[in-house]
Coordinates of C-alpha atoms in Angstrom, one line a residue:
M1 CA 95.7 10.3 -216.8
P2 CA 97.4 7.7 -218.9
G3 CA 101.1 8.2 -219.4
E4 CA 101.5 10.3 -216.2
P5 CA 104.4 9.5 -214.0
S6 CA 103.8 7.6 -210.9
I7 CA 104.6 10.0 -208.0
P8 CA 103.4 10.2 -204.5
S9 CA 100.0 12.2 -204.1
P10 CA 100.5 15.7 -203.2
R11 CA 99.8 16.4 -199.7
T12 CA 98.5 19.9 -198.2
P13 CA 101.3 22.3 -197.6
Q14 CA 102.1 23.5 -194.1
P15 CA 101.2 27.1 -193.4
S16 CA 104.9 27.9 -192.7
G17 CA 108.3 26.5 -193.6
P18 CA 111.0 26.1 -196.3
C19 CA 109.8 26.0 -200.0
V20 CA 111.0 26.8 -203.4
L21 CA 109.5 29.7 -205.6
L22 CA 109.6 28.9 -209.3
K23 CA 109.1 32.2 -211.7
H24 CA 107.4 31.3 -214.7
G25 CA 109.3 32.0 -218.1
E26 CA 107.9 32.6 -221.6
V27 CA 104.5 31.1 -220.8
F28 CA 103.8 34.5 -219.0
L29 CA 103.6 35.9 -222.5
K30 CA 100.8 33.5 -223.8
G31 CA 97.2 34.5 -224.3
R32 CA 94.2 32.3 -224.1
N33 CA 96.1 29.1 -224.2
R34 CA 98.4 29.9 -221.4
H35 CA 96.8 27.2 -219.3
L36 CA 97.8 24.4 -221.6
F37 CA 101.5 25.6 -221.5
I38 CA 101.3 25.7 -217.5
E39 CA 99.8 22.3 -217.5
R40 CA 102.7 21.0 -219.6
L41 CA 105.2 22.8 -217.4
H42 CA 103.6 21.2 -214.2
D43 CA 103.7 17.8 -215.8
N44 CA 107.4 18.1 -216.6
L45 CA 107.9 19.3 -212.9
R46 CA 106.1 16.2 -211.6
G47 CA 108.3 14.2 -213.6
A48 CA 111.4 15.8 -212.4
L49 CA 110.4 15.4 -208.7
R50 CA 109.5 11.6 -209.4
G51 CA 111.7 9.4 -207.2
I52 CA 113.0 12.3 -205.1
G53 CA 112.9 10.2 -201.8
G54 CA 109.8 11.9 -200.1
S55 CA 106.5 13.4 -200.4
T56 CA 106.0 16.7 -202.3
W57 CA 103.4 19.3 -203.0
I58 CA 103.1 21.8 -205.9
K59 CA 101.1 25.1 -205.3
P60 CA 100.2 26.9 -208.5
G61 CA 100.0 30.8 -208.3
Q62 CA 99.8 33.9 -210.6
N63 CA 103.0 33.4 -213.0
V64 CA 104.7 31.5 -210.0
T65 CA 104.8 27.9 -208.9
V66 CA 105.6 26.9 -205.4
I67 CA 107.0 23.3 -204.2
G68 CA 107.8 22.0 -200.9
G69 CA 107.5 18.8 -199.0
E70 CA 109.4 16.4 -196.8
V71 CA 112.5 16.8 -198.8
P72 CA 115.6 18.9 -198.2
Q73 CA 115.3 22.4 -199.9
D74 CA 118.5 22.0 -201.6
V75 CA 117.2 18.8 -203.2
L76 CA 114.1 20.4 -204.5
V77 CA 116.3 23.3 -205.8
E78 CA 118.7 21.0 -207.8
R79 CA 115.5 19.2 -209.5
A80 CA 113.7 22.4 -210.2
R81 CA 116.7 24.1 -212.0
R82 CA 116.5 21.5 -214.6
V83 CA 112.8 22.0 -215.6
I84 CA 112.8 24.1 -218.8
G85 CA 110.2 26.9 -218.6
F86 CA 111.1 28.4 -215.1
N87 CA 113.1 31.6 -215.3
S88 CA 114.4 31.7 -211.7
V89 CA 114.4 29.2 -208.6
E90 CA 114.5 30.8 -205.4
P91 CA 114.7 28.9 -202.0
A92 CA 112.3 30.6 -199.8
L93 CA 110.4 30.7 -196.4
R94 CA 106.6 30.3 -196.4
V95 CA 105.0 32.3 -193.7
P96 CA 101.7 33.8 -192.9
S97 CA 100.8 37.2 -194.4
T98 CA 101.3 39.2 -191.2
V99 CA 103.6 42.1 -190.8
Q100 CA 105.2 40.4 -187.8
D101 CA 105.8 37.1 -189.4
I102 CA 107.5 38.5 -192.4
E103 CA 109.7 40.8 -190.5
K104 CA 110.8 38.0 -188.4
A105 CA 111.6 35.8 -191.2
A106 CA 113.5 38.6 -193.0
L107 CA 115.6 39.4 -189.8
D108 CA 116.5 35.8 -189.3
G109 CA 117.4 35.2 -192.7
L110 CA 119.5 38.4 -193.0
A111 CA 121.1 37.7 -189.6
A112 CA 122.2 34.2 -190.6
L113 CA 123.7 35.7 -193.8
R114 CA 125.6 38.5 -192.0
G115 CA 127.2 35.8 -189.7
E116 CA 128.5 34.0 -192.9
R117 CA 129.3 37.2 -194.7
P118 CA 130.0 40.3 -192.6
G119 CA 129.6 43.9 -194.3
I120 CA 127.1 42.6 -196.8
S121 CA 124.7 45.2 -198.2
F122 CA 121.1 44.4 -198.9
A123 CA 117.9 45.9 -200.7
V124 CA 114.2 45.0 -200.1
R125 CA 112.1 44.0 -203.0
V126 CA 108.1 43.5 -202.2
K127 CA 105.4 42.2 -204.6
R128 CA 102.1 42.7 -203.2
R129 CA 99.6 40.0 -205.0
D130 CA 97.0 40.7 -202.1
K131 CA 96.1 44.3 -202.5
S132 CA 94.2 44.2 -199.3
F133 CA 97.5 44.0 -197.4
E134 CA 97.7 46.9 -195.0
M135 CA 100.8 48.6 -196.9
T136 CA 101.6 49.0 -200.5
S137 CA 104.7 47.4 -202.0
S138 CA 106.7 50.5 -201.8
Q139 CA 105.8 51.3 -198.2
F140 CA 106.4 47.9 -197.0
E141 CA 109.8 47.9 -198.7
R142 CA 110.9 51.1 -196.7
F143 CA 109.2 49.8 -193.4
L144 CA 111.0 46.5 -193.7
G145 CA 114.3 48.0 -194.5
A146 CA 114.1 50.3 -191.6
R147 CA 113.2 47.5 -189.3
I148 CA 116.3 45.4 -190.8
R149 CA 118.6 48.2 -190.1
E150 CA 117.3 48.7 -186.6
G151 CA 117.5 45.0 -185.7
L152 CA 120.8 44.2 -187.3
G153 CA 123.0 47.4 -186.7
D154 CA 122.8 49.6 -189.6
L155 CA 123.2 46.8 -192.2
P156 CA 124.3 48.8 -195.4
V157 CA 121.6 49.4 -198.0
N158 CA 122.6 49.3 -201.8
L159 CA 119.6 49.8 -203.9
S160 CA 121.5 49.5 -207.2
H161 CA 123.7 46.5 -206.7
P162 CA 123.0 44.8 -203.3
D163 CA 125.0 41.8 -202.2
V164 CA 121.7 40.4 -201.0
R165 CA 118.4 40.9 -202.6
L166 CA 115.5 40.3 -199.9
S167 CA 112.5 39.3 -201.9
V168 CA 109.0 39.3 -200.4
E169 CA 106.0 38.2 -202.3
I170 CA 102.7 38.7 -200.4
D171 CA 99.6 36.6 -201.1
R172 CA 96.2 36.5 -199.4
K173 CA 97.1 33.9 -196.8
E174 CA 100.7 33.3 -197.0
S175 CA 103.8 35.2 -198.0
Y176 CA 107.3 34.1 -199.3
V177 CA 110.6 35.5 -198.2
S178 CA 113.8 34.6 -200.2
W179 CA 117.2 36.1 -200.4
T180 CA 118.8 33.6 -202.9
R181 CA 118.1 33.4 -206.6
H182 CA 119.1 30.8 -209.0
Q183 CA 118.9 31.3 -212.7
G184 CA 116.5 28.9 -214.4
P185 CA 116.7 27.5 -218.0
G186 CA 113.7 29.7 -219.2
G187 CA 112.3 28.8 -222.4
L188 CA 109.0 27.0 -223.4
P189 CA 108.0 23.8 -221.4
V190 CA 109.4 20.8 -223.1
G191 CA 106.8 19.2 -225.1
S192 CA 104.8 22.2 -226.0
S193 CA 106.1 22.5 -229.5
G194 CA 105.9 18.9 -230.5
R195 CA 108.8 16.2 -230.9
A196 CA 112.0 16.2 -232.6
L197 CA 114.8 13.8 -233.6
V198 CA 118.3 14.9 -232.8
L199 CA 121.3 13.7 -234.8
L200 CA 123.5 13.2 -231.6
S201 CA 127.2 12.8 -232.3
G202 CA 130.0 12.7 -229.5
G203 CA 131.2 16.3 -229.9
Y204 CA 130.1 19.6 -228.2
D205 CA 127.6 20.8 -230.9
S206 CA 124.8 18.4 -231.1
P207 CA 124.0 18.1 -227.3
V208 CA 123.9 22.0 -227.2
A209 CA 121.7 22.0 -230.0
A210 CA 119.3 19.5 -228.5
Y211 CA 119.2 21.5 -225.4
R212 CA 118.5 24.5 -227.3
A213 CA 115.7 22.9 -229.2
M214 CA 114.4 21.8 -225.8
R215 CA 114.1 25.3 -224.6
R216 CA 111.9 26.1 -227.6
G217 CA 109.4 23.4 -226.4
L218 CA 110.7 20.5 -228.3
R219 CA 110.7 17.0 -226.8
C220 CA 113.7 15.2 -228.2
D221 CA 114.6 11.6 -229.1
F222 CA 118.2 11.1 -230.3
V223 CA 119.8 9.1 -233.1
H224 CA 123.5 8.1 -233.2
F225 CA 125.4 6.9 -236.3
T226 CA 128.4 4.9 -235.5
G227 CA 131.1 3.5 -238.1
A228 CA 130.7 0.0 -236.7
P229 CA 131.8 -2.6 -237.6
F230 CA 134.9 -0.6 -238.5
T231 CA 135.0 1.5 -235.3
N232 CA 134.9 0.5 -231.7
A233 CA 131.9 1.3 -229.2
A234 CA 133.4 4.4 -227.6
S235 CA 131.2 6.7 -229.5
V236 CA 128.0 4.8 -228.2
Y237 CA 129.1 5.0 -224.8
K238 CA 129.6 8.7 -225.1
A239 CA 126.2 9.1 -226.9
Y240 CA 124.4 7.1 -224.0
A241 CA 126.0 9.4 -221.4
L242 CA 125.1 12.6 -223.4
A243 CA 121.6 11.5 -224.0
R244 CA 121.4 10.6 -220.3
E245 CA 122.5 14.1 -219.3
L246 CA 120.1 15.7 -221.5
N247 CA 117.3 13.7 -220.4
R248 CA 117.5 15.4 -217.1
Y249 CA 116.1 18.5 -218.8
Q250 CA 113.1 16.5 -220.3
P251 CA 110.8 13.6 -220.0
G252 CA 113.2 10.6 -221.1
G253 CA 114.2 10.5 -224.6
R254 CA 115.0 7.3 -226.5
L255 CA 118.6 6.7 -228.2
H256 CA 118.7 4.9 -231.4
V257 CA 122.0 3.7 -232.6
I258 CA 122.6 3.0 -236.3
A259 CA 125.8 1.2 -237.6
L260 CA 126.6 3.2 -240.7
G261 CA 130.0 1.5 -241.4
H262 CA 129.2 -0.7 -244.4
A263 CA 126.9 1.8 -246.0
Q264 CA 129.9 4.3 -245.8
K265 CA 132.1 1.8 -247.5
Q266 CA 129.5 1.4 -250.3
L267 CA 129.5 5.1 -250.8
A268 CA 133.3 5.1 -251.1
I269 CA 133.1 2.1 -253.6
A270 CA 130.6 4.1 -255.6
G271 CA 133.1 6.9 -256.2
A272 CA 132.1 9.5 -253.9
G273 CA 135.6 10.7 -253.3
R274 CA 135.5 14.3 -252.1
L275 CA 131.9 14.1 -251.8
Q276 CA 132.0 11.5 -249.3
V277 CA 131.2 13.6 -246.2
V278 CA 128.4 15.2 -247.6
A279 CA 127.0 11.9 -249.3
Q280 CA 127.1 10.2 -246.1
R281 CA 125.5 13.2 -244.2
R282 CA 122.7 12.9 -246.9
L283 CA 122.3 9.4 -245.9
M284 CA 122.2 10.1 -242.3
I285 CA 119.3 12.6 -242.9
R286 CA 117.4 10.1 -245.2
A287 CA 117.7 7.4 -242.4
A288 CA 116.8 9.9 -239.6
S289 CA 113.8 11.1 -241.8
A290 CA 112.5 7.5 -242.0
L291 CA 113.2 6.9 -238.3
A292 CA 111.3 10.2 -237.5
G293 CA 108.1 8.4 -238.7
R294 CA 108.5 5.6 -236.1
T295 CA 109.2 8.2 -233.3
R296 CA 106.4 10.8 -234.3
A297 CA 109.2 13.4 -234.6
E298 CA 108.2 16.5 -236.8
A299 CA 111.5 17.7 -237.4
L300 CA 115.2 16.9 -237.2
V301 CA 117.6 18.7 -235.3
T302 CA 121.6 18.8 -236.0
G303 CA 124.4 20.7 -234.4
D304 CA 125.6 22.5 -237.6
S305 CA 127.2 25.9 -237.3
L306 CA 127.6 27.8 -240.6
G307 CA 131.2 27.5 -241.9
Q308 CA 132.5 25.7 -238.9
V309 CA 133.8 22.8 -241.1
A310 CA 133.8 22.0 -244.7
S311 CA 130.7 20.0 -244.5
Q312 CA 128.8 23.0 -243.1
T313 CA 129.1 25.6 -245.9
L314 CA 125.9 26.9 -247.0
A315 CA 126.0 25.1 -250.2
N316 CA 126.7 21.7 -248.5
M317 CA 123.9 22.2 -245.7
A318 CA 121.5 22.9 -248.7
A319 CA 122.7 19.6 -250.3
V320 CA 122.0 17.9 -247.0
D321 CA 118.5 19.3 -246.7
E322 CA 117.5 18.4 -250.1
A323 CA 117.6 14.6 -248.9
A324 CA 115.4 15.3 -245.8
T325 CA 111.6 14.8 -245.8
L326 CA 111.1 16.9 -242.7
P327 CA 112.4 20.4 -241.6
V328 CA 116.1 20.3 -240.5
L329 CA 116.5 22.6 -237.6
R330 CA 119.9 24.0 -236.9
P331 CA 119.7 25.9 -233.5
L332 CA 123.5 26.8 -233.5
V333 CA 123.8 28.1 -237.1
G334 CA 125.1 31.5 -236.1
W335 CA 127.1 30.4 -233.0
E336 CA 131.0 30.4 -232.7
K337 CA 132.7 27.4 -231.4
Q338 CA 133.7 29.0 -228.1
E339 CA 129.8 30.0 -227.4
I340 CA 129.0 26.3 -227.9
I341 CA 131.7 24.9 -225.6
D342 CA 130.6 27.5 -223.0
E343 CA 127.1 26.3 -223.2
A344 CA 128.1 22.7 -223.0
R345 CA 129.9 23.4 -219.9
S346 CA 127.0 25.1 -218.4
I347 CA 124.4 22.3 -219.1
G348 CA 126.8 19.5 -218.0
T349 CA 127.7 17.8 -221.4
A350 CA 131.3 19.2 -222.1
E351 CA 133.1 16.8 -219.7
I352 CA 131.5 14.0 -221.8
S353 CA 132.1 15.4 -225.1
V354 CA 135.8 15.8 -224.5
L355 CA 136.3 12.1 -224.0
P356 CA 138.0 10.2 -226.9
D357 CA 136.0 8.1 -229.2
E358 CA 135.9 7.0 -233.0
D359 CA 133.8 9.5 -234.9
C360 CA 132.0 7.8 -237.8
C361 CA 132.3 11.0 -239.8
K362 CA 136.0 10.5 -240.1
L363 CA 135.8 7.0 -241.4
L364 CA 136.9 7.0 -245.0
A365 CA 136.7 10.7 -245.3
P366 CA 138.9 12.1 -248.1
P367 CA 142.0 14.4 -247.4
R368 CA 140.1 17.3 -248.9
V369 CA 136.1 17.8 -248.7
S370 CA 134.2 19.5 -251.3
L371 CA 133.1 23.0 -250.2
R372 CA 130.2 23.0 -252.9
A373 CA 128.8 19.5 -253.4
G374 CA 126.6 19.7 -256.3
L375 CA 123.3 17.9 -256.1
T376 CA 123.9 16.4 -259.8
N377 CA 127.2 14.9 -258.8
L378 CA 125.8 13.6 -255.4
R379 CA 122.6 11.9 -257.1
S380 CA 125.1 10.4 -259.7
V381 CA 126.9 8.7 -256.8
E382 CA 123.6 7.6 -255.2
K383 CA 122.2 6.2 -258.1
R384 CA 124.9 3.5 -258.0
L385 CA 123.4 2.3 -254.7
D386 CA 119.8 1.2 -253.9
L387 CA 119.2 3.9 -251.3
D388 CA 115.8 2.7 -250.3
D389 CA 117.4 -0.8 -249.5
V390 CA 120.3 0.6 -247.7
V391 CA 118.0 2.7 -245.6
D392 CA 115.8 -0.1 -244.9
G393 CA 118.7 -2.1 -243.7
L394 CA 120.0 0.6 -241.6
L395 CA 116.7 0.9 -239.7
R396 CA 116.1 -2.9 -239.6
D397 CA 119.3 -3.2 -237.3
V398 CA 118.6 -0.1 -235.3
Q399 CA 119.3 -0.5 -231.5
I400 CA 117.2 1.3 -229.1
M401 CA 118.2 2.5 -225.6
Y402 CA 116.6 4.2 -222.7
P403 CA 119.2 6.7 -221.1
G404 CA 118.3 7.5 -217.4
E405 CA 115.5 5.0 -216.8
D406 CA 118.0 2.9 -215.0
D407 CA 119.5 5.3 -212.6
G408 CA 116.3 6.6 -210.8
E409 CA 117.2 10.3 -211.0
G410 CA 113.9 11.7 -211.6
E411 CA 113.2 11.6 -215.3
A412 CA 109.9 11.0 -216.7
G413 CA 109.5 7.7 -218.6
A414 CA 109.7 7.8 -222.2
D415 CA 106.8 7.1 -224.5
S416 CA 106.6 3.8 -226.6
P417 CA 106.4 4.0 -230.3
D418 CA 102.5 3.7 -230.1
G419 CA 102.2 6.7 -227.6
G420 CA 101.7 4.7 -224.4
P421 CA 103.9 4.8 -221.3
A422 CA 107.0 2.7 -221.7
P423 CA 107.9 0.3 -218.8
G424 CA 111.3 0.4 -217.3
R425 CA 113.8 -1.5 -219.5
P426 CA 117.4 -2.7 -218.7
V427 CA 119.9 -0.8 -220.7
P428 CA 121.3 -2.9 -223.5
A429 CA 124.6 -4.8 -222.5
V430 CA 126.8 -2.7 -224.6
C431 CA 126.0 0.5 -222.6
A432 CA 125.0 -1.1 -219.3
S433 CA 127.9 0.1 -217.2
A434 CA 130.1 1.9 -219.6
P435 CA 128.6 5.5 -219.6
S436 CA 128.4 5.8 -215.8
G437 CA 131.7 4.3 -215.3
A438 CA 133.2 6.6 -218.1
V439 CA 132.0 10.0 -216.8
S440 CA 131.1 11.5 -213.6
P441 CA 127.4 11.8 -213.1

């Protein structure tokens, strides 16, 4: 199909060997259109496996997807853990659906684990998808548990809080035995809810907001406002690195960089005073709304958290929203700062966000920011400028980057503005090497 990533053709999976079980998340709850969500989920999975270094196969199942191939199992796990829409990622052994084969795989696996961790307790959990199997799920749990204790010298059983949960899923022709479970991102497949444009700063908040939007099925592009020419390029390097990290969770989103410095100075000259920060936030929202028309985005996403700073009071957020022509989504509106930082660490953006830069929001900021910026006063300041002309100038000089396309780490290609697939593009010189050199991959 047009726009699909170029990957090796799937081969027929072998009857036995290592694989990875991927348990579906919220798509399980969908009704008649569930197949559309699963198709999107598998498209994103194919994109994540692109460039992995060997042939792979994908086998759909009932509320589960199985992947394998000529690639180390841990590499498959690492790629799959970033695909939004899977609740869990389980390295497993694929064996024929016979009692003997399942028993041997379970004994071998637990024996290896006991050698590494003496004294571990275990529990057996069986899911029998094939009802013609010779034992029920509970019967086979008891049978397999007894055989493990016989074969491994009374390995302790703990049904409530086992050190190892041995999971067996039985299908008609093959079964899957696993004893390790990694938490997946969950959520809805990226792209199933449409497109959004994220106002991406260099801090903790906006990257986490972008990730949360992705988990609700939004495919995200990014816009970063700099204080250029009055600030240096450090914030652009950070925005590029953050977008590259976020693109590991979705088909590659574009980064748009807009130099806001001259427009900020115009607002200050127009007498914004204590309204400066809110006025420039309104200008960012106006520019982002116009840019969204070019990227086919249906909403804007910000990292605002209610009451976190002066510009994020309820009155000021309402004043900013009034300047938008699209819905403004705030996934973090009720989050505390520590919750945001913890999430940033878990998704890999915290180490980038902590790096120093020159934030455009601090440029020309007054000593005290108005907590209730009235629309009448804001409009009075804005009338002293030709806002349409200012926004046109901002978008005329926008710089577009494609984070992740140059490093071959498995992201699907970004779409071009007309909806077709975008060919590989070099990263602009300003960010060609700085992000990868500034932070650890």
